[in-house]
């Protein structure tokens, strides 16, 4: 299960608002909306969350490039997110019995992070902005100038349950594995037949605010 689901949604909603595809010139991110504009009943719309075509590979790459001007990584295996090359294994489409759904993803032995994000976003129907935001929220990978191996092992926080944080980074490891499995899980959260029985999409659910929040 993804760690801190609602923290993810809140972070995604704020960041997606200012995360834009950048064709040539890099424009600054838009400021977060004022507090009075926050609607706890509509953190992020489905149309934004599942907009898998909101950025192409070049737009994703341009955004990643804009976040790190001076990469200090010395090991190509754990390079900065904008520069790292990883393997995308041949990945078949999910079956009706699996969490998903995601279409097949072709193999690529030397994929960039932008290609990983785009491939998974397109196959699983998740906005690449959501995936980028989660990579930053969980491990700070988007802006890290010298990532660690652990940051890639637990890139999306998948397999990092709050009930057993010690297992984080020990299963479902690697950039592609993390992004792909997290995207499948996010699709599951949005499926009334597969999501939480008490937080099913399409229903109004009363949730109390923590008095200490």
PDB file of C-alpha atoms in Angstrom:
ATOM      1  CA  UNK A   1       0.000   0.000   0.000  1.00  0.00           C
ATOM      2  CA  UNK A   2       1.225   3.491  -0.704  1.00  0.00           C
ATOM      3  CA  UNK A   3       2.335   5.340   2.380  1.00  0.00           C
ATOM      4  CA  UNK A   4       0.126   8.158   3.622  1.00  0.00           C
ATOM      5  CA  UNK A   5      -2.463   8.129   0.827  1.00  0.00           C
ATOM      6  CA  UNK A   6      -4.116  11.381   1.795  1.00  0.00           C
ATOM      7  CA  UNK A   7      -0.798  13.139   2.195  1.00  0.00           C
ATOM      8  CA  UNK A   8      -0.047  12.025  -1.334  1.00  0.00           C
ATOM      9  CA  UNK A   9      -3.318  13.378  -2.700  1.00  0.00           C
ATOM     10  CA  UNK A  10      -2.883  16.739  -0.987  1.00  0.00           C
ATOM     11  CA  UNK A  11       0.693  17.092  -2.201  1.00  0.00           C
ATOM     12  CA  UNK A  12      -0.307  16.043  -5.700  1.00  0.00           C
ATOM     13  CA  UNK A  13      -3.146  18.542  -5.835  1.00  0.00           C
ATOM     14  CA  UNK A  14      -0.898  21.453  -4.869  1.00  0.00           C
ATOM     15  CA  UNK A  15       2.027  20.460  -7.053  1.00  0.00           C
ATOM     16  CA  UNK A  16       0.047  19.486 -10.138  1.00  0.00           C
ATOM     17  CA  UNK A  17      -1.466  22.960 -10.165  1.00  0.00           C
ATOM     18  CA  UNK A  18       1.990  24.388 -10.834  1.00  0.00           C
ATOM     19  CA  UNK A  19       3.555  21.532 -12.803  1.00  0.00           C
ATOM     20  CA  UNK A  20       3.353  22.230 -16.512  1.00  0.00           C
ATOM     21  CA  UNK A  21       4.824  20.713 -19.639  1.00  0.00           C
ATOM     22  CA  UNK A  22       7.725  22.915 -20.721  1.00  0.00           C
ATOM     23  CA  UNK A  23       8.511  22.857 -24.440  1.00  0.00           C
ATOM     24  CA  UNK A  24      11.412  25.294 -24.686  1.00  0.00           C
ATOM     25  CA  UNK A  25      11.692  28.023 -22.080  1.00  0.00           C
ATOM     26  CA  UNK A  26      11.432  27.023 -18.438  1.00  0.00           C
ATOM     27  CA  UNK A  27       8.752  29.005 -16.655  1.00  0.00           C
ATOM     28  CA  UNK A  28       8.552  29.200 -12.847  1.00  0.00           C
ATOM     29  CA  UNK A  29       6.009  27.011 -11.089  1.00  0.00           C
ATOM     30  CA  UNK A  30       2.756  28.706 -10.194  1.00  0.00           C
ATOM     31  CA  UNK A  31       2.265  29.654  -6.571  1.00  0.00           C
ATOM     32  CA  UNK A  32       0.089  27.415  -4.430  1.00  0.00           C
ATOM     33  CA  UNK A  33      -3.498  28.656  -4.075  1.00  0.00           C
ATOM     34  CA  UNK A  34      -4.394  30.579  -0.905  1.00  0.00           C
ATOM     35  CA  UNK A  35      -5.684  28.602   2.056  1.00  0.00           C
ATOM     36  CA  UNK A  36      -9.269  29.723   1.579  1.00  0.00           C
ATOM     37  CA  UNK A  37      -9.258  28.110  -1.881  1.00  0.00           C
ATOM     38  CA  UNK A  38      -8.646  24.645  -0.395  1.00  0.00           C
ATOM     39  CA  UNK A  39     -11.688  22.385  -0.615  1.00  0.00           C
ATOM     40  CA  UNK A  40     -11.228  19.229   1.500  1.00  0.00           C
ATOM     41  CA  UNK A  41     -14.075  17.628  -0.431  1.00  0.00           C
ATOM     42  CA  UNK A  42     -12.259  18.069  -3.752  1.00  0.00           C
ATOM     43  CA  UNK A  43      -8.523  17.666  -3.278  1.00  0.00           C
ATOM     44  CA  UNK A  44      -7.948  16.793  -6.935  1.00  0.00           C
ATOM     45  CA  UNK A  45     -10.403  16.031  -9.721  1.00  0.00           C
ATOM     46  CA  UNK A  46     -10.461  12.729 -11.584  1.00  0.00           C
ATOM     47  CA  UNK A  47      -9.984  14.606 -14.853  1.00  0.00           C
ATOM     48  CA  UNK A  48      -6.638  15.963 -13.611  1.00  0.00           C
ATOM     49  CA  UNK A  49      -5.515  12.864 -11.702  1.00  0.00           C
ATOM     50  CA  UNK A  50      -6.059  10.499 -14.633  1.00  0.00           C
ATOM     51  CA  UNK A  51      -4.950  12.871 -17.421  1.00  0.00           C
ATOM     52  CA  UNK A  52      -2.201  10.592 -18.742  1.00  0.00           C
ATOM     53  CA  UNK A  53      -1.653  12.755 -21.814  1.00  0.00           C
ATOM     54  CA  UNK A  54      -0.846  15.943 -19.910  1.00  0.00           C
ATOM     55  CA  UNK A  55       2.916  15.683 -20.594  1.00  0.00           C
ATOM     56  CA  UNK A  56       4.981  13.936 -23.260  1.00  0.00           C
ATOM     57  CA  UNK A  57       8.500  12.542 -22.810  1.00  0.00           C
ATOM     58  CA  UNK A  58      10.201  15.772 -23.872  1.00  0.00           C
ATOM     59  CA  UNK A  59       8.016  17.821 -21.523  1.00  0.00           C
ATOM     60  CA  UNK A  60       8.769  15.513 -18.602  1.00  0.00           C
ATOM     61  CA  UNK A  61      12.491  15.616 -19.393  1.00  0.00           C
ATOM     62  CA  UNK A  62      12.463  19.410 -19.632  1.00  0.00           C
ATOM     63  CA  UNK A  63      10.770  19.658 -16.254  1.00  0.00           C
ATOM     64  CA  UNK A  64      13.254  17.278 -14.599  1.00  0.00           C
ATOM     65  CA  UNK A  65      16.152  19.191 -16.169  1.00  0.00           C
ATOM     66  CA  UNK A  66      14.770  22.440 -14.763  1.00  0.00           C
ATOM     67  CA  UNK A  67      14.749  21.130 -11.186  1.00  0.00           C
ATOM     68  CA  UNK A  68      18.474  20.259 -10.963  1.00  0.00           C
ATOM     69  CA  UNK A  69      21.050  22.579 -12.493  1.00  0.00           C
ATOM     70  CA  UNK A  70      24.119  21.005 -10.869  1.00  0.00           C
ATOM     71  CA  UNK A  71      24.019  17.239 -10.386  1.00  0.00           C
ATOM     72  CA  UNK A  72      26.665  16.031  -7.904  1.00  0.00           C
ATOM     73  CA  UNK A  73      26.095  12.290  -8.391  1.00  0.00           C
ATOM     74  CA  UNK A  74      29.235  10.280  -9.175  1.00  0.00           C
ATOM     75  CA  UNK A  75      27.738   6.801  -9.683  1.00  0.00           C
ATOM     76  CA  UNK A  76      25.759   6.383 -12.946  1.00  0.00           C
ATOM     77  CA  UNK A  77      23.673   3.678 -11.252  1.00  0.00           C
ATOM     78  CA  UNK A  78      22.298   6.259  -8.813  1.00  0.00           C
ATOM     79  CA  UNK A  79      22.490   9.351 -10.984  1.00  0.00           C
ATOM     80  CA  UNK A  80      20.176  12.337 -10.619  1.00  0.00           C
ATOM     81  CA  UNK A  81      16.641  11.655 -11.773  1.00  0.00           C
ATOM     82  CA  UNK A  82      17.047  13.822 -14.860  1.00  0.00           C
ATOM     83  CA  UNK A  83      20.037  11.753 -16.043  1.00  0.00           C
ATOM     84  CA  UNK A  84      19.637   8.209 -14.739  1.00  0.00           C
ATOM     85  CA  UNK A  85      19.192   5.258 -17.103  1.00  0.00           C
ATOM     86  CA  UNK A  86      17.270   2.191 -15.937  1.00  0.00           C
ATOM     87  CA  UNK A  87      15.806  -0.932 -17.468  1.00  0.00           C
ATOM     88  CA  UNK A  88      12.146  -1.222 -18.337  1.00  0.00           C
ATOM     89  CA  UNK A  89      11.409  -4.958 -18.542  1.00  0.00           C
ATOM     90  CA  UNK A  90       8.891  -6.369 -20.996  1.00  0.00           C
ATOM     91  CA  UNK A  91       5.705  -5.906 -18.996  1.00  0.00           C
ATOM     92  CA  UNK A  92       2.483  -7.637 -20.092  1.00  0.00           C
ATOM     93  CA  UNK A  93      -0.916  -6.061 -19.693  1.00  0.00           C
ATOM     94  CA  UNK A  94      -2.593  -6.717 -16.371  1.00  0.00           C
ATOM     95  CA  UNK A  95      -5.302  -9.350 -16.188  1.00  0.00           C
ATOM     96  CA  UNK A  96      -8.819  -8.681 -14.824  1.00  0.00           C
ATOM     97  CA  UNK A  97      -7.775 -10.426 -11.606  1.00  0.00           C
ATOM     98  CA  UNK A  98      -4.822  -8.103 -11.026  1.00  0.00           C
ATOM     99  CA  UNK A  99      -4.668  -4.647  -9.499  1.00  0.00           C
ATOM    100  CA  UNK A 100      -4.649  -2.148 -12.333  1.00  0.00           C
ATOM    101  CA  UNK A 101      -5.613  -1.953 -15.112  1.00  0.00           C
ATOM    102  CA  UNK A 102      -2.488  -1.238 -17.140  1.00  0.00           C
ATOM    103  CA  UNK A 103      -1.723  -2.027 -20.774  1.00  0.00           C
ATOM    104  CA  UNK A 104       1.492  -3.720 -21.892  1.00  0.00           C
ATOM    105  CA  UNK A 105       4.787  -1.814 -21.717  1.00  0.00           C
ATOM    106  CA  UNK A 106       7.594  -2.709 -24.170  1.00  0.00           C
ATOM    107  CA  UNK A 107      11.100  -3.391 -22.916  1.00  0.00           C
ATOM    108  CA  UNK A 108      13.734  -0.664 -22.925  1.00  0.00           C
ATOM    109  CA  UNK A 109      17.164  -1.546 -21.479  1.00  0.00           C
ATOM    110  CA  UNK A 110      18.341   2.066 -21.177  1.00  0.00           C
ATOM    111  CA  UNK A 111      15.265   4.138 -20.410  1.00  0.00           C
ATOM    112  CA  UNK A 112      15.473   7.608 -18.934  1.00  0.00           C
ATOM    113  CA  UNK A 113      13.364   8.501 -15.912  1.00  0.00           C
ATOM    114  CA  UNK A 114      11.211  10.609 -18.240  1.00  0.00           C
ATOM    115  CA  UNK A 115      10.592   7.539 -20.405  1.00  0.00           C
ATOM    116  CA  UNK A 116       9.728   5.456 -17.334  1.00  0.00           C
ATOM    117  CA  UNK A 117       7.258   8.067 -16.111  1.00  0.00           C
ATOM    118  CA  UNK A 118       5.684   8.510 -19.548  1.00  0.00           C
ATOM    119  CA  UNK A 119       5.461   4.771 -20.270  1.00  0.00           C
ATOM    120  CA  UNK A 120       3.788   3.995 -16.954  1.00  0.00           C
ATOM    121  CA  UNK A 121       1.498   7.029 -17.108  1.00  0.00           C
ATOM    122  CA  UNK A 122       0.303   6.048 -20.582  1.00  0.00           C
ATOM    123  CA  UNK A 123      -0.060   2.337 -19.822  1.00  0.00           C
ATOM    124  CA  UNK A 124      -1.877   2.812 -16.520  1.00  0.00           C
ATOM    125  CA  UNK A 125      -3.841   5.971 -17.274  1.00  0.00           C
ATOM    126  CA  UNK A 126      -2.320   8.138 -14.532  1.00  0.00           C
ATOM    127  CA  UNK A 127      -1.184  11.725 -14.996  1.00  0.00           C
ATOM    128  CA  UNK A 128       2.620  11.930 -15.232  1.00  0.00           C
ATOM    129  CA  UNK A 129       2.315  15.007 -13.008  1.00  0.00           C
ATOM    130  CA  UNK A 130       0.915  12.774 -10.264  1.00  0.00           C
ATOM    131  CA  UNK A 131       3.843  10.369 -10.628  1.00  0.00           C
ATOM    132  CA  UNK A 132       6.421  13.183 -10.633  1.00  0.00           C
ATOM    133  CA  UNK A 133       4.847  14.780  -7.572  1.00  0.00           C
ATOM    134  CA  UNK A 134       4.855  11.479  -5.690  1.00  0.00           C
ATOM    135  CA  UNK A 135       8.518  10.870  -6.538  1.00  0.00           C
ATOM    136  CA  UNK A 136       9.285  14.228  -4.960  1.00  0.00           C
ATOM    137  CA  UNK A 137       6.981  13.802  -1.969  1.00  0.00           C
ATOM    138  CA  UNK A 138       8.289  10.372  -1.039  1.00  0.00           C
ATOM    139  CA  UNK A 139      12.045  10.695  -1.589  1.00  0.00           C
ATOM    140  CA  UNK A 140      12.775  14.160  -2.976  1.00  0.00           C
ATOM    141  CA  UNK A 141      14.132  12.560  -6.150  1.00  0.00           C
ATOM    142  CA  UNK A 142      13.044  15.327  -8.505  1.00  0.00           C
ATOM    143  CA  UNK A 143      15.241  17.950  -6.845  1.00  0.00           C
ATOM    144  CA  UNK A 144      17.972  15.774  -5.324  1.00  0.00           C
ATOM    145  CA  UNK A 145      21.441  16.677  -6.584  1.00  0.00           C
ATOM    146  CA  UNK A 146      22.996  13.496  -5.156  1.00  0.00           C
ATOM    147  CA  UNK A 147      20.435  10.696  -4.734  1.00  0.00           C
ATOM    148  CA  UNK A 148      21.116   7.595  -2.667  1.00  0.00           C
ATOM    149  CA  UNK A 149      20.459   3.987  -3.599  1.00  0.00           C
ATOM    150  CA  UNK A 150      17.675   3.852  -1.012  1.00  0.00           C
ATOM    151  CA  UNK A 151      15.878   6.803  -2.625  1.00  0.00           C
ATOM    152  CA  UNK A 152      15.501   4.753  -5.803  1.00  0.00           C
ATOM    153  CA  UNK A 153      14.678   1.529  -3.959  1.00  0.00           C
ATOM    154  CA  UNK A 154      11.686   3.216  -2.329  1.00  0.00           C
ATOM    155  CA  UNK A 155      11.126   5.914  -4.952  1.00  0.00           C
ATOM    156  CA  UNK A 156       7.311   6.064  -4.785  1.00  0.00           C
ATOM    157  CA  UNK A 157       6.855   4.769  -1.246  1.00  0.00           C
ATOM    158  CA  UNK A 158       5.245   1.600  -2.577  1.00  0.00           C
ATOM    159  CA  UNK A 159       5.590  -1.346  -0.211  1.00  0.00           C
ATOM    160  CA  UNK A 160       6.189   1.075   2.669  1.00  0.00           C
ATOM    161  CA  UNK A 161       3.194   0.561   4.981  1.00  0.00           C
ATOM    162  CA  UNK A 162       2.925   2.759   8.051  1.00  0.00           C
ATOM    163  CA  UNK A 163       2.364  -0.434  10.050  1.00  0.00           C
ATOM    164  CA  UNK A 164       5.812  -1.804   9.121  1.00  0.00           C
ATOM    165  CA  UNK A 165       8.139   1.021   7.996  1.00  0.00           C
ATOM    166  CA  UNK A 166      11.187  -1.215   8.370  1.00  0.00           C
ATOM    167  CA  UNK A 167      10.229  -3.127   5.225  1.00  0.00           C
ATOM    168  CA  UNK A 168      10.435  -0.001   3.068  1.00  0.00           C
ATOM    169  CA  UNK A 169      13.018  -0.301   0.303  1.00  0.00           C
ATOM    170  CA  UNK A 170      13.337  -4.079   0.705  1.00  0.00           C
ATOM    171  CA  UNK A 171      10.573  -5.227  -1.656  1.00  0.00           C
ATOM    172  CA  UNK A 172       9.342  -3.925  -5.033  1.00  0.00           C
ATOM    173  CA  UNK A 173      12.614  -2.047  -5.431  1.00  0.00           C
ATOM    174  CA  UNK A 174      13.902   0.078  -8.291  1.00  0.00           C
ATOM    175  CA  UNK A 175      12.620   3.099 -10.177  1.00  0.00           C
ATOM    176  CA  UNK A 176      10.497   1.300 -12.769  1.00  0.00           C
ATOM    177  CA  UNK A 177       9.147  -1.230 -10.283  1.00  0.00           C
ATOM    178  CA  UNK A 178       8.196   1.512  -7.841  1.00  0.00           C
ATOM    179  CA  UNK A 179       6.556   3.788 -10.418  1.00  0.00           C
ATOM    180  CA  UNK A 180       4.684   0.942 -12.126  1.00  0.00           C
ATOM    181  CA  UNK A 181       3.371  -0.707  -8.977  1.00  0.00           C
ATOM    182  CA  UNK A 182       2.393   2.624  -7.454  1.00  0.00           C
ATOM    183  CA  UNK A 183       0.478   3.588 -10.601  1.00  0.00           C
ATOM    184  CA  UNK A 184      -1.377   0.265 -10.536  1.00  0.00           C
ATOM    185  CA  UNK A 185      -2.248   0.859  -6.894  1.00  0.00           C
ATOM    186  CA  UNK A 186      -3.531   4.353  -7.630  1.00  0.00           C
ATOM    187  CA  UNK A 187      -5.803   2.929 -10.323  1.00  0.00           C
ATOM    188  CA  UNK A 188      -7.040   0.401  -7.769  1.00  0.00           C
ATOM    189  CA  UNK A 189      -7.884   3.207  -5.358  1.00  0.00           C
ATOM    190  CA  UNK A 190     -10.039   4.756  -8.077  1.00  0.00           C
ATOM    191  CA  UNK A 191     -11.906   1.537  -8.868  1.00  0.00           C
ATOM    192  CA  UNK A 192     -15.173   1.111  -6.908  1.00  0.00           C
ATOM    193  CA  UNK A 193     -14.850  -2.671  -7.237  1.00  0.00           C
ATOM    194  CA  UNK A 194     -11.314  -2.836  -5.923  1.00  0.00           C
ATOM    195  CA  UNK A 195     -10.722   0.113  -3.636  1.00  0.00           C
ATOM    196  CA  UNK A 196     -11.153   0.446   0.115  1.00  0.00           C
ATOM    197  CA  UNK A 197     -14.548  -0.906   1.141  1.00  0.00           C
ATOM    198  CA  UNK A 198     -15.165   2.159   3.330  1.00  0.00           C
ATOM    199  CA  UNK A 199     -13.782   4.814   0.935  1.00  0.00           C
ATOM    200  CA  UNK A 200     -15.252   3.689  -2.361  1.00  0.00           C
ATOM    201  CA  UNK A 201     -15.188   6.261  -5.184  1.00  0.00           C
ATOM    202  CA  UNK A 202     -18.535   7.809  -6.021  1.00  0.00           C
ATOM    203  CA  UNK A 203     -19.774   7.887  -2.429  1.00  0.00           C
ATOM    204  CA  UNK A 204     -19.831  10.800  -0.018  1.00  0.00           C
ATOM    205  CA  UNK A 205     -17.782   9.932   3.063  1.00  0.00           C
ATOM    206  CA  UNK A 206     -17.698  12.038   6.230  1.00  0.00           C
ATOM    207  CA  UNK A 207     -14.151  12.399   7.537  1.00  0.00           C
ATOM    208  CA  UNK A 208     -13.245  14.320  10.664  1.00  0.00           C
ATOM    209  CA  UNK A 209     -10.271  16.617  10.867  1.00  0.00           C
ATOM    210  CA  UNK A 210      -7.684  15.848  13.516  1.00  0.00           C
ATOM    211  CA  UNK A 211      -7.942  18.628  16.132  1.00  0.00           C
ATOM    212  CA  UNK A 212      -4.133  18.763  16.233  1.00  0.00           C
ATOM    213  CA  UNK A 213      -3.689  19.097  12.475  1.00  0.00           C
TER     214      UNK A 213
END
